[in-house]
Structures are given as structure tokens and as C-alpha cells.
Amino acid sequence: MVLTEMRIMDETIKVEPNSPLKSHINVAKNIVLKHWQNDLSIQYAAIHYINPSENKYRYMLENYDNHWREAGKNRVATYTNLSHGEYKFKVLGSNSDGVWATKPASLSIIILPPWWLTWWAYWIYVIIFIGVLSY
């Protein structure tokens, strides 16, 4: 199993200096996204060349999905409007004989909270609240 492409907000993410993807998605262990980068698609493929059109897939986003999603022959997983937090995308494939891979391809995904939900923003809220109360 290999991960072949990632799209954020329907735009292919390339390995570039300012990109959240620091290496090719197939070798990347994790990716850190901003809170507004929460619509994503991940493309994957099974490396089985005898009859690739008959390969089947299932995938799961830990901390979002409760169970594996059967994808059939579809090679793209799409998630929209994800909340900030930590996730782990995993995908398994089977060959045309129905033999499933034993180890999934995976990618850890961290979606950062917006600035107004960070710990330092909460401290500012507390300081403002105390200032208002003491006034």
C-alpha cells in the first residue's frame, strides 16, 4: 500500500518550502495543518500489477471514523470540515484474489486549533475578565 497524493481544499499539496508536506506523502510520517486546512482528500494505491483494476480498499481516520470504511475500487478518501485535533489515516488494500495487506499505509494528521482556541488566548481571556471584574 502506498499513499500517492494529498489534496487540501481541492488543491494538490506539493513538497515545497512553505508547504505543510515536507516529504512525499508516501514517506511522510505526519503532516501539520492550519485550522482552515480541514477539507482534505488522500489518494492511495495497492502495488499489485497482475490485475490492478480488481484491487479493493478500506480506510479509516482514527479519532473520526468508528470503523473501517469499505471503499471498493475507489482510491480516494475525502474528509470535510474536520475539527482541530490529532488523527491517523490508515488504508488497507487487497489484490484481485481477495488477499488483504497485513500492514496499512498510514499518515498522522494534526490540525491546529484557531488562535482564539489556543492556551495563550484563554490566558488573555482570563486577564481581560479579571480586568473587567476589578474595574
Short mmCIF file of C-alpha atoms in Angstrom, two decimals, residues 58-111:
data_model
loop_
_atom_site.label_atom_id
_atom_site.label_comp_id
_atom_site.label_asym_id
_atom_site.label_seq_id
_atom_site.Cartn_x
_atom_site.Cartn_y
_atom_site.Cartn_z
CA ARG A 58 -10.76 0.07 3.04
CA TYR A 59 -9.67 3.06 5.07
CA MET A 60 -10.13 4.70 8.45
CA LEU A 61 -9.37 8.04 10.06
CA GLU A 62 -8.71 7.32 13.73
CA ASN A 63 -10.41 9.78 16.11
CA TYR A 64 -13.04 10.39 13.43
CA ASP A 65 -14.26 7.07 12.00
CA ASN A 66 -15.58 4.40 14.35
CA HIS A 67 -14.86 1.57 11.91
CA TRP A 68 -13.15 0.81 8.61
CA ARG A 69 -14.89 2.29 5.56
CA GLU A 70 -15.22 -0.09 2.63
CA ALA A 71 -14.11 1.83 -0.46
CA GLY A 72 -14.43 -0.92 -3.05
CA LYS A 73 -12.30 0.09 -6.03
CA ASN A 74 -12.32 3.79 -5.11
CA ARG A 75 -8.79 5.07 -4.47
CA VAL A 76 -9.59 8.37 -2.73
CA ALA A 77 -10.68 9.13 0.83
CA THR A 78 -12.25 12.55 1.42
CA TYR A 79 -12.93 14.29 4.72
CA THR A 80 -14.51 17.72 5.07
CA ASN A 81 -14.77 20.19 7.91
CA LEU A 82 -12.55 18.26 10.33
CA SER A 83 -12.23 19.73 13.81
CA HIS A 84 -8.82 20.62 15.19
CA GLY A 85 -7.07 17.67 16.78
CA GLU A 86 -4.89 14.65 16.05
CA TYR A 87 -5.89 11.98 13.55
CA LYS A 88 -4.28 8.98 11.93
CA PHE A 89 -5.28 7.96 8.41
CA LYS A 90 -4.87 4.26 7.61
CA VAL A 91 -5.65 2.38 4.40
CA LEU A 92 -5.56 -1.31 3.50
CA GLY A 93 -5.82 -2.92 0.09
CA SER A 94 -6.49 -6.34 -1.34
CA ASN A 95 -5.36 -7.86 -4.58
CA SER A 96 -7.64 -9.34 -7.23
CA ASP A 97 -7.61 -12.67 -5.34
CA GLY A 98 -9.08 -11.01 -2.23
CA VAL A 99 -5.90 -11.26 -0.16
CA TRP A 100 -5.70 -8.20 2.12
CA ALA A 101 -2.49 -6.41 3.04
CA THR A 102 -1.46 -7.02 6.64
CA LYS A 103 0.10 -3.60 7.28
CA PRO A 104 -1.77 -0.41 6.39
CA ALA A 105 -0.22 2.66 4.84
CA SER A 106 -0.66 5.45 7.38
CA LEU A 107 -0.24 9.16 7.95
CA SER A 108 -0.62 11.13 11.18
CA ILE A 109 -2.52 14.38 10.66
CA ILE A 110 -2.55 17.23 13.16
CA ILE A 111 -4.99 20.08 12.59
#
